[in-house]
């Protein structure tokens, strides 16, 4: 299954894309070429004008487990089909204590995508990425997350990045 068959998204090739996570049970907001004073929680610097497909995930679609409970999902998924890349993003506005929760949300999202056979479209070594971004830049994130990084690679062949930086350059 292609991701566009699972989620509604939008395609952008603008140079700068901003993401706002209002943390209020609504999907993230995507802003093309935001004004400099606009408060962003995540941004994509699309220097080369690549075609990027953006898919809000958490609160955008209801997916329940076998017990009828809502599955945990990451905030945003974006793809660059010309490079066969899928990138999952989880934004946290808190200190390091929520990194474990963010990792679980990303792993749950990867499980969902694997069950729906979306990940089979991204099989190359450098096709899959997951970001945990601390949107307020707390220094508590500057720690060693080797075990989490290894778990993502071993289970899903996905590169995990945990950083205080919230600007991804494409």
PDB file of C-alpha atoms in Angstrom:
ATOM      1  CA  UNK A   1       0.000   0.000   0.000  1.00  0.00           C
ATOM      2  CA  UNK A   2       1.224   3.491  -0.740  1.00  0.00           C
ATOM      3  CA  UNK A   3       1.132   6.005   2.090  1.00  0.00           C
ATOM      4  CA  UNK A   4      -1.161   8.296   0.079  1.00  0.00           C
ATOM      5  CA  UNK A   5      -3.748   5.485   0.145  1.00  0.00           C
ATOM      6  CA  UNK A   6      -3.633   5.449   3.959  1.00  0.00           C
ATOM      7  CA  UNK A   7      -3.350   9.142   4.820  1.00  0.00           C
ATOM      8  CA  UNK A   8      -4.444  12.461   3.386  1.00  0.00           C
ATOM      9  CA  UNK A   9      -1.542  14.782   2.822  1.00  0.00           C
ATOM     10  CA  UNK A  10      -0.265  17.651   0.812  1.00  0.00           C
ATOM     11  CA  UNK A  11       2.617  18.060  -1.583  1.00  0.00           C
ATOM     12  CA  UNK A  12       4.999  20.981  -1.359  1.00  0.00           C
ATOM     13  CA  UNK A  13       8.178  22.019  -3.125  1.00  0.00           C
ATOM     14  CA  UNK A  14       8.641  25.400  -1.417  1.00  0.00           C
ATOM     15  CA  UNK A  15      11.991  26.179   0.148  1.00  0.00           C
ATOM     16  CA  UNK A  16      10.819  26.394   3.752  1.00  0.00           C
ATOM     17  CA  UNK A  17       8.048  24.401   5.428  1.00  0.00           C
ATOM     18  CA  UNK A  18       6.987  24.992   9.014  1.00  0.00           C
ATOM     19  CA  UNK A  19       5.135  22.584  11.286  1.00  0.00           C
ATOM     20  CA  UNK A  20       3.046  23.661  14.271  1.00  0.00           C
ATOM     21  CA  UNK A  21       1.994  21.124  16.893  1.00  0.00           C
ATOM     22  CA  UNK A  22      -0.631  22.742  19.087  1.00  0.00           C
ATOM     23  CA  UNK A  23      -0.546  19.771  21.512  1.00  0.00           C
ATOM     24  CA  UNK A  24      -4.367  19.823  21.639  1.00  0.00           C
ATOM     25  CA  UNK A  25      -5.675  16.606  20.079  1.00  0.00           C
ATOM     26  CA  UNK A  26      -5.558  18.012  16.558  1.00  0.00           C
ATOM     27  CA  UNK A  27      -3.277  17.110  13.647  1.00  0.00           C
ATOM     28  CA  UNK A  28      -0.174  19.237  13.154  1.00  0.00           C
ATOM     29  CA  UNK A  29      -0.521  22.329  10.998  1.00  0.00           C
ATOM     30  CA  UNK A  30       1.648  22.661   7.880  1.00  0.00           C
ATOM     31  CA  UNK A  31       2.720  26.190   6.898  1.00  0.00           C
ATOM     32  CA  UNK A  32       4.493  26.928   3.626  1.00  0.00           C
ATOM     33  CA  UNK A  33       7.059  29.750   3.776  1.00  0.00           C
ATOM     34  CA  UNK A  34       6.106  30.914   7.285  1.00  0.00           C
ATOM     35  CA  UNK A  35       6.927  34.450   8.319  1.00  0.00           C
ATOM     36  CA  UNK A  36      10.147  34.718  10.372  1.00  0.00           C
ATOM     37  CA  UNK A  37       8.335  35.664  13.606  1.00  0.00           C
ATOM     38  CA  UNK A  38       5.973  32.670  13.419  1.00  0.00           C
ATOM     39  CA  UNK A  39       6.424  30.141  16.243  1.00  0.00           C
ATOM     40  CA  UNK A  40       7.269  26.764  14.694  1.00  0.00           C
ATOM     41  CA  UNK A  41       7.724  23.403  16.356  1.00  0.00           C
ATOM     42  CA  UNK A  42       9.542  21.749  13.450  1.00  0.00           C
ATOM     43  CA  UNK A  43      10.778  22.942  10.090  1.00  0.00           C
ATOM     44  CA  UNK A  44      11.981  21.505   6.822  1.00  0.00           C
ATOM     45  CA  UNK A  45      14.545  23.503   4.876  1.00  0.00           C
ATOM     46  CA  UNK A  46      13.948  22.330   1.321  1.00  0.00           C
ATOM     47  CA  UNK A  47      16.926  24.083  -0.263  1.00  0.00           C
ATOM     48  CA  UNK A  48      16.725  22.234  -3.574  1.00  0.00           C
ATOM     49  CA  UNK A  49      12.957  22.520  -4.035  1.00  0.00           C
ATOM     50  CA  UNK A  50      12.308  18.788  -3.826  1.00  0.00           C
ATOM     51  CA  UNK A  51       8.742  17.574  -3.983  1.00  0.00           C
ATOM     52  CA  UNK A  52       7.872  16.627  -0.398  1.00  0.00           C
ATOM     53  CA  UNK A  53       4.631  14.889   0.570  1.00  0.00           C
ATOM     54  CA  UNK A  54       3.509  15.758   4.106  1.00  0.00           C
ATOM     55  CA  UNK A  55       1.103  13.603   6.099  1.00  0.00           C
ATOM     56  CA  UNK A  56      -0.137  14.584   9.556  1.00  0.00           C
ATOM     57  CA  UNK A  57      -0.560  11.249  11.365  1.00  0.00           C
ATOM     58  CA  UNK A  58      -1.461  11.634  15.055  1.00  0.00           C
ATOM     59  CA  UNK A  59      -5.113  12.746  15.373  1.00  0.00           C
ATOM     60  CA  UNK A  60      -5.481  12.677  11.572  1.00  0.00           C
ATOM     61  CA  UNK A  61      -6.660   9.073  11.340  1.00  0.00           C
ATOM     62  CA  UNK A  62      -8.159   6.640  13.819  1.00  0.00           C
ATOM     63  CA  UNK A  63      -6.408   3.279  14.028  1.00  0.00           C
ATOM     64  CA  UNK A  64      -7.406   0.954  16.851  1.00  0.00           C
ATOM     65  CA  UNK A  65      -5.719  -2.149  18.223  1.00  0.00           C
ATOM     66  CA  UNK A  66      -7.419  -5.529  18.758  1.00  0.00           C
ATOM     67  CA  UNK A  67      -8.801  -4.308  22.113  1.00  0.00           C
ATOM     68  CA  UNK A  68     -10.408  -1.239  20.535  1.00  0.00           C
ATOM     69  CA  UNK A  69      -7.836   1.207  21.953  1.00  0.00           C
ATOM     70  CA  UNK A  70      -6.465   3.996  19.801  1.00  0.00           C
ATOM     71  CA  UNK A  71      -2.965   3.197  18.529  1.00  0.00           C
ATOM     72  CA  UNK A  72      -0.212   5.618  19.474  1.00  0.00           C
ATOM     73  CA  UNK A  73       1.125   7.528  16.450  1.00  0.00           C
ATOM     74  CA  UNK A  74       3.830  10.061  15.634  1.00  0.00           C
ATOM     75  CA  UNK A  75       2.961  13.668  14.747  1.00  0.00           C
ATOM     76  CA  UNK A  76       4.026  13.781  11.111  1.00  0.00           C
ATOM     77  CA  UNK A  77       5.251  11.588   8.272  1.00  0.00           C
ATOM     78  CA  UNK A  78       6.812  13.039   5.171  1.00  0.00           C
ATOM     79  CA  UNK A  79       8.163  11.409   2.058  1.00  0.00           C
ATOM     80  CA  UNK A  80      10.518  12.361  -0.724  1.00  0.00           C
ATOM     81  CA  UNK A  81       9.516   9.893  -3.404  1.00  0.00           C
ATOM     82  CA  UNK A  82      12.256  10.972  -5.839  1.00  0.00           C
ATOM     83  CA  UNK A  83      14.787   9.723  -3.253  1.00  0.00           C
ATOM     84  CA  UNK A  84      12.653   6.842  -1.931  1.00  0.00           C
ATOM     85  CA  UNK A  85      12.674   8.284   1.631  1.00  0.00           C
ATOM     86  CA  UNK A  86      10.138   8.201   4.437  1.00  0.00           C
ATOM     87  CA  UNK A  87      10.666  10.311   7.553  1.00  0.00           C
ATOM     88  CA  UNK A  88       8.626  10.033  10.759  1.00  0.00           C
ATOM     89  CA  UNK A  89       8.656  12.919  13.253  1.00  0.00           C
ATOM     90  CA  UNK A  90       7.627  13.206  16.878  1.00  0.00           C
ATOM     91  CA  UNK A  91       7.851  16.592  18.566  1.00  0.00           C
ATOM     92  CA  UNK A  92       8.111  16.995  22.326  1.00  0.00           C
ATOM     93  CA  UNK A  93       7.915  20.199  24.316  1.00  0.00           C
ATOM     94  CA  UNK A  94       9.361  18.711  27.468  1.00  0.00           C
ATOM     95  CA  UNK A  95      12.540  17.407  28.973  1.00  0.00           C
ATOM     96  CA  UNK A  96      14.205  14.039  28.461  1.00  0.00           C
ATOM     97  CA  UNK A  97      11.531  12.119  30.404  1.00  0.00           C
ATOM     98  CA  UNK A  98       9.318  12.097  27.310  1.00  0.00           C
ATOM     99  CA  UNK A  99      11.960  10.690  24.977  1.00  0.00           C
ATOM    100  CA  UNK A 100      10.849   7.166  25.897  1.00  0.00           C
ATOM    101  CA  UNK A 101       7.236   8.055  25.102  1.00  0.00           C
ATOM    102  CA  UNK A 102       8.306   9.621  21.799  1.00  0.00           C
ATOM    103  CA  UNK A 103      10.283   6.506  20.868  1.00  0.00           C
ATOM    104  CA  UNK A 104       7.224   4.347  21.641  1.00  0.00           C
ATOM    105  CA  UNK A 105       5.052   6.562  19.441  1.00  0.00           C
ATOM    106  CA  UNK A 106       7.527   6.232  16.584  1.00  0.00           C
ATOM    107  CA  UNK A 107       7.814   2.457  17.033  1.00  0.00           C
ATOM    108  CA  UNK A 108       4.015   2.145  17.104  1.00  0.00           C
ATOM    109  CA  UNK A 109       3.828   4.233  13.926  1.00  0.00           C
ATOM    110  CA  UNK A 110       6.396   2.013  12.229  1.00  0.00           C
ATOM    111  CA  UNK A 111       4.406  -1.055  13.310  1.00  0.00           C
ATOM    112  CA  UNK A 112       1.247   0.442  11.793  1.00  0.00           C
ATOM    113  CA  UNK A 113       3.038   1.248   8.539  1.00  0.00           C
ATOM    114  CA  UNK A 114       4.554  -2.228   8.427  1.00  0.00           C
ATOM    115  CA  UNK A 115       1.157  -3.903   8.972  1.00  0.00           C
ATOM    116  CA  UNK A 116      -0.337  -1.761   6.205  1.00  0.00           C
ATOM    117  CA  UNK A 117       2.637  -2.734   3.998  1.00  0.00           C
ATOM    118  CA  UNK A 118       3.675   0.897   3.500  1.00  0.00           C
ATOM    119  CA  UNK A 119       7.275   0.282   4.631  1.00  0.00           C
ATOM    120  CA  UNK A 120       7.800  -2.276   1.884  1.00  0.00           C
ATOM    121  CA  UNK A 121       8.024   0.694  -0.513  1.00  0.00           C
ATOM    122  CA  UNK A 122      11.086   1.993   1.363  1.00  0.00           C
ATOM    123  CA  UNK A 123      13.616  -0.844   1.504  1.00  0.00           C
ATOM    124  CA  UNK A 124      16.951   0.844   0.751  1.00  0.00           C
ATOM    125  CA  UNK A 125      19.541   1.273   3.514  1.00  0.00           C
ATOM    126  CA  UNK A 126      18.974   5.023   3.703  1.00  0.00           C
ATOM    127  CA  UNK A 127      15.219   5.088   3.018  1.00  0.00           C
ATOM    128  CA  UNK A 128      13.794   5.279   6.538  1.00  0.00           C
ATOM    129  CA  UNK A 129      14.344   7.944   9.187  1.00  0.00           C
ATOM    130  CA  UNK A 130      12.685   8.790  12.488  1.00  0.00           C
ATOM    131  CA  UNK A 131      13.203  12.057  14.369  1.00  0.00           C
ATOM    132  CA  UNK A 132      12.500  12.911  17.967  1.00  0.00           C
ATOM    133  CA  UNK A 133      12.734  16.657  18.175  1.00  0.00           C
ATOM    134  CA  UNK A 134      12.733  18.684  21.359  1.00  0.00           C
ATOM    135  CA  UNK A 135      10.929  21.771  20.133  1.00  0.00           C
ATOM    136  CA  UNK A 136      12.142  24.023  22.926  1.00  0.00           C
ATOM    137  CA  UNK A 137      15.759  22.888  22.798  1.00  0.00           C
ATOM    138  CA  UNK A 138      16.087  21.628  26.382  1.00  0.00           C
ATOM    139  CA  UNK A 139      19.668  20.625  27.046  1.00  0.00           C
ATOM    140  CA  UNK A 140      18.406  17.420  28.679  1.00  0.00           C
ATOM    141  CA  UNK A 141      18.260  15.836  25.239  1.00  0.00           C
ATOM    142  CA  UNK A 142      22.002  15.909  24.767  1.00  0.00           C
ATOM    143  CA  UNK A 143      22.501  12.386  26.027  1.00  0.00           C
ATOM    144  CA  UNK A 144      23.469   9.037  24.565  1.00  0.00           C
ATOM    145  CA  UNK A 145      20.549   7.186  22.961  1.00  0.00           C
ATOM    146  CA  UNK A 146      22.546   4.312  21.482  1.00  0.00           C
ATOM    147  CA  UNK A 147      20.197   1.585  22.741  1.00  0.00           C
ATOM    148  CA  UNK A 148      17.130   3.308  21.259  1.00  0.00           C
ATOM    149  CA  UNK A 149      18.960   3.964  18.005  1.00  0.00           C
ATOM    150  CA  UNK A 150      20.052   0.326  17.778  1.00  0.00           C
ATOM    151  CA  UNK A 151      16.521  -0.918  18.500  1.00  0.00           C
ATOM    152  CA  UNK A 152      15.089   1.137  15.641  1.00  0.00           C
ATOM    153  CA  UNK A 153      17.733  -0.152  13.246  1.00  0.00           C
ATOM    154  CA  UNK A 154      17.445  -3.792  14.285  1.00  0.00           C
ATOM    155  CA  UNK A 155      13.653  -3.959  14.141  1.00  0.00           C
ATOM    156  CA  UNK A 156      12.782  -1.631  11.251  1.00  0.00           C
ATOM    157  CA  UNK A 157      16.044  -0.724   9.467  1.00  0.00           C
ATOM    158  CA  UNK A 158      15.212   2.865  10.386  1.00  0.00           C
ATOM    159  CA  UNK A 159      17.714   5.561  11.356  1.00  0.00           C
ATOM    160  CA  UNK A 160      16.680   7.280  14.632  1.00  0.00           C
ATOM    161  CA  UNK A 161      17.835  10.784  15.442  1.00  0.00           C
ATOM    162  CA  UNK A 162      17.216  12.455  18.797  1.00  0.00           C
ATOM    163  CA  UNK A 163      18.152  16.105  18.862  1.00  0.00           C
ATOM    164  CA  UNK A 164      17.390  19.516  20.244  1.00  0.00           C
ATOM    165  CA  UNK A 165      17.476  20.725  16.646  1.00  0.00           C
ATOM    166  CA  UNK A 166      14.123  20.951  14.956  1.00  0.00           C
ATOM    167  CA  UNK A 167      15.228  22.059  11.490  1.00  0.00           C
ATOM    168  CA  UNK A 168      15.740  19.296   8.938  1.00  0.00           C
ATOM    169  CA  UNK A 169      17.673  20.233   5.789  1.00  0.00           C
ATOM    170  CA  UNK A 170      16.712  18.309   2.666  1.00  0.00           C
TER     171      UNK A 170
END
